[in-house]
Coordinates of C-alpha atoms in Angstrom, one line a residue:
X115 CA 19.0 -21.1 -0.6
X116 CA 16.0 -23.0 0.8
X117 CA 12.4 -23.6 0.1
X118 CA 11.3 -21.4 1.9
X119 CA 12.8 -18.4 -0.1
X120 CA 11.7 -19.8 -3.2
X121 CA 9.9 -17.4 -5.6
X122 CA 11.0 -14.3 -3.4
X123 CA 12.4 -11.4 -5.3
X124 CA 15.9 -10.9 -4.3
X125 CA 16.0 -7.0 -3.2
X126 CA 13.0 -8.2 -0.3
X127 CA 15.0 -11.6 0.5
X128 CA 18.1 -8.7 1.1
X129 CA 16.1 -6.2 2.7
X130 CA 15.1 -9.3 5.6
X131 CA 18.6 -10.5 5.4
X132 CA 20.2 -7.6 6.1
X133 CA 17.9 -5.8 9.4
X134 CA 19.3 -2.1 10.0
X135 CA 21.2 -1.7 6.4
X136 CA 19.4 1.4 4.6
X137 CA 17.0 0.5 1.8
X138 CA 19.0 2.9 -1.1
X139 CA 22.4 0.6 0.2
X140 CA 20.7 -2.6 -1.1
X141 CA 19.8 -1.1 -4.2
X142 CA 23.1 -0.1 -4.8
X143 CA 24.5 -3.1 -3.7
X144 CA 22.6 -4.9 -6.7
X145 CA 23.4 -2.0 -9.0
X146 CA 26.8 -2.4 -8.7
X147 CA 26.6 -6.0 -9.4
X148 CA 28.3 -6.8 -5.6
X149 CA 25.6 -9.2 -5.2
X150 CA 25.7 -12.4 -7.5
X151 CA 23.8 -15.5 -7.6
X152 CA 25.1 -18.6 -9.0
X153 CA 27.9 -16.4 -10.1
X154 CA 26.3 -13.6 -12.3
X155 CA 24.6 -9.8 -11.7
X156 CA 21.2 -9.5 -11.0
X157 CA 18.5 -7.2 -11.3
X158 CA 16.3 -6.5 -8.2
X159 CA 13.4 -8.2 -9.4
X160 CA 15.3 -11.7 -9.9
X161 CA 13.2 -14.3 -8.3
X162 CA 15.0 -16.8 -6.3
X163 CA 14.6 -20.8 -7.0
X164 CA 15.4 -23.5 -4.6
X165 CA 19.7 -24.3 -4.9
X166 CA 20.6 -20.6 -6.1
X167 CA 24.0 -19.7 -4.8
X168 CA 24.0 -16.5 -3.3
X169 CA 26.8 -13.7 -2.3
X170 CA 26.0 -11.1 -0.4
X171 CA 29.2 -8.7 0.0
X172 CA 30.6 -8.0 3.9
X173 CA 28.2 -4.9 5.3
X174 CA 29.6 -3.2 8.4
X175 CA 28.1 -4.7 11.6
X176 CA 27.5 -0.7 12.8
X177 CA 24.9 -0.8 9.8
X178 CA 22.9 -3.9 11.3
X179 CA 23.0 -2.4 14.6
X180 CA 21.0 0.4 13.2
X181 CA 17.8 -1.7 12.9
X182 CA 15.3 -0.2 15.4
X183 CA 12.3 -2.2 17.5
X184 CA 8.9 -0.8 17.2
X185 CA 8.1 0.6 20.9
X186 CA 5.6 -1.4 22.9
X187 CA 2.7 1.4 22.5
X188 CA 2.7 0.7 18.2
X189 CA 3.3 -4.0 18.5
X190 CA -0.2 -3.2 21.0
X191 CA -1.8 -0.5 18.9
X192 CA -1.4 -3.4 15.7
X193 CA -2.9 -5.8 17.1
X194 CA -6.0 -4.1 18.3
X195 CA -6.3 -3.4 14.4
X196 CA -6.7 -7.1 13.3
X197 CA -9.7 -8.0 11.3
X198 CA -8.7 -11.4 9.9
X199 CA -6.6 -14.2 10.1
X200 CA -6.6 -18.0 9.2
X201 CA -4.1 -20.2 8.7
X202 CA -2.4 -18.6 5.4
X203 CA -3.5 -15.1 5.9
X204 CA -2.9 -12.2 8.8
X205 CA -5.0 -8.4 7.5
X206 CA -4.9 -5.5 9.6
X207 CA -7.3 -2.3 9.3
X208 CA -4.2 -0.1 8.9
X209 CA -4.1 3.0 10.5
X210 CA -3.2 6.7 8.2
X211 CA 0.1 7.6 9.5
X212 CA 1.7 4.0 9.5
X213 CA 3.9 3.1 7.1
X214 CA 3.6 -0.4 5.3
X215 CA 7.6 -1.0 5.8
X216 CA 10.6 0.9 6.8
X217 CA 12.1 2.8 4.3
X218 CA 14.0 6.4 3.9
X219 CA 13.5 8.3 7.0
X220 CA 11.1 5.5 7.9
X221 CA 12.9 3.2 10.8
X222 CA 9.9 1.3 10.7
X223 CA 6.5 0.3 9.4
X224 CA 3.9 -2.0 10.2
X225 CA 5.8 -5.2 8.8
X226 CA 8.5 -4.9 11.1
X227 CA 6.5 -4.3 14.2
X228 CA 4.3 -7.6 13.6
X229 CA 7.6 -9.7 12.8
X230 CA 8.7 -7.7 16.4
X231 CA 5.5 -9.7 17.5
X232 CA 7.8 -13.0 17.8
X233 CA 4.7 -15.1 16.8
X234 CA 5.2 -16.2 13.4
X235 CA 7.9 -18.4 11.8
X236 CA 6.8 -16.5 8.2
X237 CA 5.6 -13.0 7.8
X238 CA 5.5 -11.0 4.6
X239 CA 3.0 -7.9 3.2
X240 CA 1.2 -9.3 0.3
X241 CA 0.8 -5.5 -0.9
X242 CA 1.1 -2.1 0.3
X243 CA -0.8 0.8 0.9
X244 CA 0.1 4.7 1.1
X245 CA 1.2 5.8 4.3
X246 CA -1.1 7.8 4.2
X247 CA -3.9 5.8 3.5
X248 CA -5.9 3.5 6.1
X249 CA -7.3 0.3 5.7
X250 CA -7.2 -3.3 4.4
X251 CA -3.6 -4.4 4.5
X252 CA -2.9 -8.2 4.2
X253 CA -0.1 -9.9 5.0
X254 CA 1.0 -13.7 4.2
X255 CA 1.6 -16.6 6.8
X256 CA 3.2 -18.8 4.7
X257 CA 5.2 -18.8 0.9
X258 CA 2.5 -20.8 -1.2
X259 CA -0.2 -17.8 0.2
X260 CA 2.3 -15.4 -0.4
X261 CA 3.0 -16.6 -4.2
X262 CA -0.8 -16.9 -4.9
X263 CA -1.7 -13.2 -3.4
X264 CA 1.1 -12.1 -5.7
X265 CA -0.5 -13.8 -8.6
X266 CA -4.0 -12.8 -7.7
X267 CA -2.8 -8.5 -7.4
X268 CA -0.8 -9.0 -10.7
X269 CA -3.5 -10.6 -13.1
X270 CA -6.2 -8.6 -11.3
X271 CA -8.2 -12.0 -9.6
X272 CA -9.0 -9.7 -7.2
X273 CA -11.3 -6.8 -5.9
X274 CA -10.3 -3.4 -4.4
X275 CA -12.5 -0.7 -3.3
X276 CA -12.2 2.5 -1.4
X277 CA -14.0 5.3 0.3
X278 CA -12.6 8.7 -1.0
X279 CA -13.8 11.7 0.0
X280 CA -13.7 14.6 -3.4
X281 CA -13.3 17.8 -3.0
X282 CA -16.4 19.5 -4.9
X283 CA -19.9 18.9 -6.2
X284 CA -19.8 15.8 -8.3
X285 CA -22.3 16.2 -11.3
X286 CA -23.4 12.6 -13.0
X287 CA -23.4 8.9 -11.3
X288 CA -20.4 6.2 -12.2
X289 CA -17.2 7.6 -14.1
X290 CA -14.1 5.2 -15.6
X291 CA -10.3 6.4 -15.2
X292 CA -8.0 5.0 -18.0
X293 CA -5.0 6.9 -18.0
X294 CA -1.5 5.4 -17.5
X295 CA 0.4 6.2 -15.0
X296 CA 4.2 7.3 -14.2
X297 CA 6.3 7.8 -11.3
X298 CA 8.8 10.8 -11.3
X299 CA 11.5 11.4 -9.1
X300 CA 11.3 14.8 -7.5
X301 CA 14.4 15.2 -4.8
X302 CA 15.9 12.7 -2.5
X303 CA 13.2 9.8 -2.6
X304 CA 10.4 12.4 -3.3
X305 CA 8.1 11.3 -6.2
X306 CA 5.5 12.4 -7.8
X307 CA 2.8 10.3 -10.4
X308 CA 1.6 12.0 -13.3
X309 CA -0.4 10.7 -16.5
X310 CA 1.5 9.6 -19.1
X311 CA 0.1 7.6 -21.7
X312 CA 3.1 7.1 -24.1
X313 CA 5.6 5.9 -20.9
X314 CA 3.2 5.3 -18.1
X315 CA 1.6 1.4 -16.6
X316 CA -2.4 1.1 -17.8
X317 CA -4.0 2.2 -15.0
X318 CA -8.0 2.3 -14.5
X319 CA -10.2 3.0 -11.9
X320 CA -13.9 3.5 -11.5
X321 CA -15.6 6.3 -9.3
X322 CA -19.0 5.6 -7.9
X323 CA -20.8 8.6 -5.9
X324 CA -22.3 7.2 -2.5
X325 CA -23.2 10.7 -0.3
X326 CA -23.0 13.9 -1.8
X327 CA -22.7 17.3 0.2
X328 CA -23.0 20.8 -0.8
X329 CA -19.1 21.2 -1.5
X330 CA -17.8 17.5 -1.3
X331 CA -18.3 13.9 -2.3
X332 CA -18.1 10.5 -1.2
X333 CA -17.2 8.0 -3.6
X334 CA -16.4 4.6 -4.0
X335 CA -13.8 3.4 -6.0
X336 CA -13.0 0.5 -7.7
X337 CA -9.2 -0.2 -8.7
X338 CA -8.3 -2.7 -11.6
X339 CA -4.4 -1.7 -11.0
X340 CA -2.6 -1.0 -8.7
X341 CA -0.1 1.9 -9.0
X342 CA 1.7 4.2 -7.0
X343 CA -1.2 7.3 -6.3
X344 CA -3.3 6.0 -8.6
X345 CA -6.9 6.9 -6.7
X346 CA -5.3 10.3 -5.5
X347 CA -4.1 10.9 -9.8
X348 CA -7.4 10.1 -11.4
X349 CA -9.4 11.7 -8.8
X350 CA -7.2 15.0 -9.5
X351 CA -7.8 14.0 -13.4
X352 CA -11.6 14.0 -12.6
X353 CA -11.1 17.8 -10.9
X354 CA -11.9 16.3 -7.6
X355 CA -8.8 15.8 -5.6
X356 CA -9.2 13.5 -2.2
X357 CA -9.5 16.0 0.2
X358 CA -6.7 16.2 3.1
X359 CA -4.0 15.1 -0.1
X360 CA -1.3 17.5 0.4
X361 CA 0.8 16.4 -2.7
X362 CA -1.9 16.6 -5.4
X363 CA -4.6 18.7 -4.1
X364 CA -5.0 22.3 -3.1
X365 CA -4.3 23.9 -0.1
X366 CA -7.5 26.2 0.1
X367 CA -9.5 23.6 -0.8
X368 CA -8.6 21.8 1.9
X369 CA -8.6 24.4 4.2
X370 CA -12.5 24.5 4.7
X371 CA -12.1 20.2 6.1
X372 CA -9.5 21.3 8.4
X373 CA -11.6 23.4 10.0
X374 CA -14.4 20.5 10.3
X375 CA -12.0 18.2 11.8
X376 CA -10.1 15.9 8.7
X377 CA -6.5 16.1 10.1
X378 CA -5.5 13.3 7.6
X379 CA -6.2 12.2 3.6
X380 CA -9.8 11.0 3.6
X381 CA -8.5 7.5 1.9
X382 CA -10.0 4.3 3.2
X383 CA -9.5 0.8 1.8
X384 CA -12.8 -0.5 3.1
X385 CA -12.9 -4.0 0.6
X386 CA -10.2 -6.7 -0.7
X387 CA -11.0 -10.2 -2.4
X388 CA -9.5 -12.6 -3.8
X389 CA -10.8 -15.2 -6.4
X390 CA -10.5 -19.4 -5.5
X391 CA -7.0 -20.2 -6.7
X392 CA -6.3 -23.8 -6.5
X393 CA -6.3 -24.9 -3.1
X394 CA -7.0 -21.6 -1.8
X395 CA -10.8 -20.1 -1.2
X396 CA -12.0 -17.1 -1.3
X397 CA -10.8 -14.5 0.7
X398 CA -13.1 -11.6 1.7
X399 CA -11.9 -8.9 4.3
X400 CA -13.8 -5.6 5.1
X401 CA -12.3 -2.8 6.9
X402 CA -14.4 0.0 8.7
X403 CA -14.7 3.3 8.0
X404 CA -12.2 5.2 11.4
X405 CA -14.3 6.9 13.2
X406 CA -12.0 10.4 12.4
X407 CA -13.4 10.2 8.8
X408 CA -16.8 9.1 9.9
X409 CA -16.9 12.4 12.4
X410 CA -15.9 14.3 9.3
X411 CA -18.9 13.0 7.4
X412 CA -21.5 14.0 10.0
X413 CA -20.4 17.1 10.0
X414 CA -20.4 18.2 6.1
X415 CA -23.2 20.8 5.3
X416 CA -25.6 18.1 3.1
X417 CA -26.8 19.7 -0.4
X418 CA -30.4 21.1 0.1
X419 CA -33.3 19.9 -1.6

C-alpha cells in the first residue's frame, strides 16, 4: 500500500478497488474477517498507513463486470453544476434526485460519474448529502485535502447552512435542536433516524425563520453535526416537517405543495466553509437556491397583514 492510500478507511479503499462488487459484499467480506491487513481482521473503519499488507480474497470477475458507466446525458448534466474548483478542491451544486455514490439499488451516483470524467488522477467526496437533498457537495483533488476536510467535518471547523422549507406557521424567531440521534434499520437497507438520547450521536441544529407564508416557512438552518436526517428529525421534533419529506412528514400536509408545484424535498445546502488549516485557506462555496424551489416560493399564499 502506497502513499497515496494513506489515511483512507479500508471499506472506501475496497469499495474503489473492487468497481462492480455490491456494497453489502464488502461489508461482509470485512465481517467475516476474509480481508486482513498485515495479517489480522479488521473493522471497516481501519485507517490504512503507508507499508500495510493487504489481502483482499479472489471476487468473481462476473461481479466486476457489473460496474455500470454513468450515460453521457448525467457526466454533462454534472458538469454544468460546478461552482468551484481549485487546485485541492472540486464542489458541485448537486441536483435532488442524484445520489452521492452508488449503493443498494443505486448503480451509480455522482462520484462515479465524475471519476467517469477521466480528468483526475485523485477523486473522492469529502461528505455526502441525502439523495434527496440538493446542494453543496465537495469533493477532494488530492489526499492531504481530503484528510483536512475529514478533520474540519469531524471537529466541526466548519459551517453548514440550509434552506428548508416547514410545513406550518412558525410562531417565535431563532430555535436550538439538541437531541441525539440514531439510525434504525427498517427492512432491507431501509433506515429510519429517531431521537434517542440514551444511544443516539449529539446532534444540534439551529432553525432561523427567513420568509414566512400563511401555512409554511422558510428557514435557515445551521448544522453543528452531521448525522444521517438530522435537519429532516429536528424539524419533525419542532412539529414542522420539510415539506415534500416522504419518510418523516405527512402526506396531507404535503399534498397542498404538490399541488403548487414542489415535486421534490424542499432541502437546499446553500453554504459550506471551512476554517484555515495549516497550509490550507479558507474555503467558502455558495450554492443557489434551483429554480424548482424558488418557483415554489413565488407561489405560496404570503401571511396577510
Amino acid at each position: 500500500m502506497g502513499a497515496k492510500e494513506d489515511g483512507q478507511r479500508i471499506d472506501n479503499f475496497l469499495l474503489k478497488q473492487l468497481p462492480g462488487v455490491p456494497k453489502s459484499h464488502v461489508y461482509q467480506l470485512l465481517r467475516s474477517g476474509q480481508v486482513r491487513i498485515n495479517g489480522g481482521r479488521v473493522k471497516a473503519e481501519r485507517k490504512l498507513a503507508k507499508g500495510d499488507e493487504i489481502r483482499i480474497p479472489p471476487v468473481r470477475d462476473v461481479d466486476k463486470s457489473q460496474a455500470v458507466r454513468p450515460p453521457d446525458a448525467m457526466l454533462n448534466r454534472l458538469r454544468a453544476t460546478i461552482i468551484h474548483e481549485d487546485e485541492h478542491y472540486l464542489a458541485i451544486n448537486k441536483p435532488a434526485g442524484v445520489a452521492s455514490h452508488a449503493g443498494s439499488g443505486i448503480p451509480y451516483g455522482v462520484i462515479e460519474a465524475i471519476r467517469a470524467w477521466n480528468k483526475y488522477e485523485f477523486i473522492e467526496l469529502a461528505h455526502r448529502l441525502d439523495r434527496d437533498t440538493s446542494g453543496v457537495l465537495l469533493l477532494a483533488k488530492d489526499r492531504p485535502a481530503l484528510l483536512r476536510a475529514q478533520r474540519a467535518f469531524k471537529y466541526g471547523d466548519t459551517e453548514k447552512r440550509y434552506f428548508a422549507l416547514l410545513i406550518g406557521r412558525w410562531r417565535g424567531e431563532d430555535r436550538d435542536v439538541d437531541a441525539a440521534l440514531v439510525k434504525n434499520r427498517l427492512n432491507g437497507e431501509q433506515h429510519r433516524v429517531q431521537i434517542d438520547e440514551e444511544d443516539g450521536k449529539p446532534s444540534k441544529s439551529r432553525f432561523s425563520p427567513k420568509e414566512r407564508y400563511r401555512d409554511a416557512t422558510l428557514c435557515e438552518v445551521q448544522i453543528f453535526s452531521g448525522r444521517t436526517h438530522q435537519i429532516r428529525v429536528h424539524a419533525l421534533a419542532l412539529g414542522h416537517p420539510v415539506a415534500g419529506d416522504q419518510k418523516y412528514g405527512e402526506r396531507t400536509d404535503n399534498k397542498p405543495l404538490r399541488e403548487l408545484g414542489l415535486k421534490r424535498m424542499f432541502l437546499h445546502s446553500h453554504f459550506l466553509k471551512l476554517l484555515p488549516d495549516g497550509t490550507f485557506d479558507k474555503l467558502i462555496v455558495n450554492a443557489p437556491m434551483p429554480d424548482e424551489l424558488r418557483d415554489v416560493l413565488s407561489r405560496l399564499p404570503k401571511i396577510r397583514s
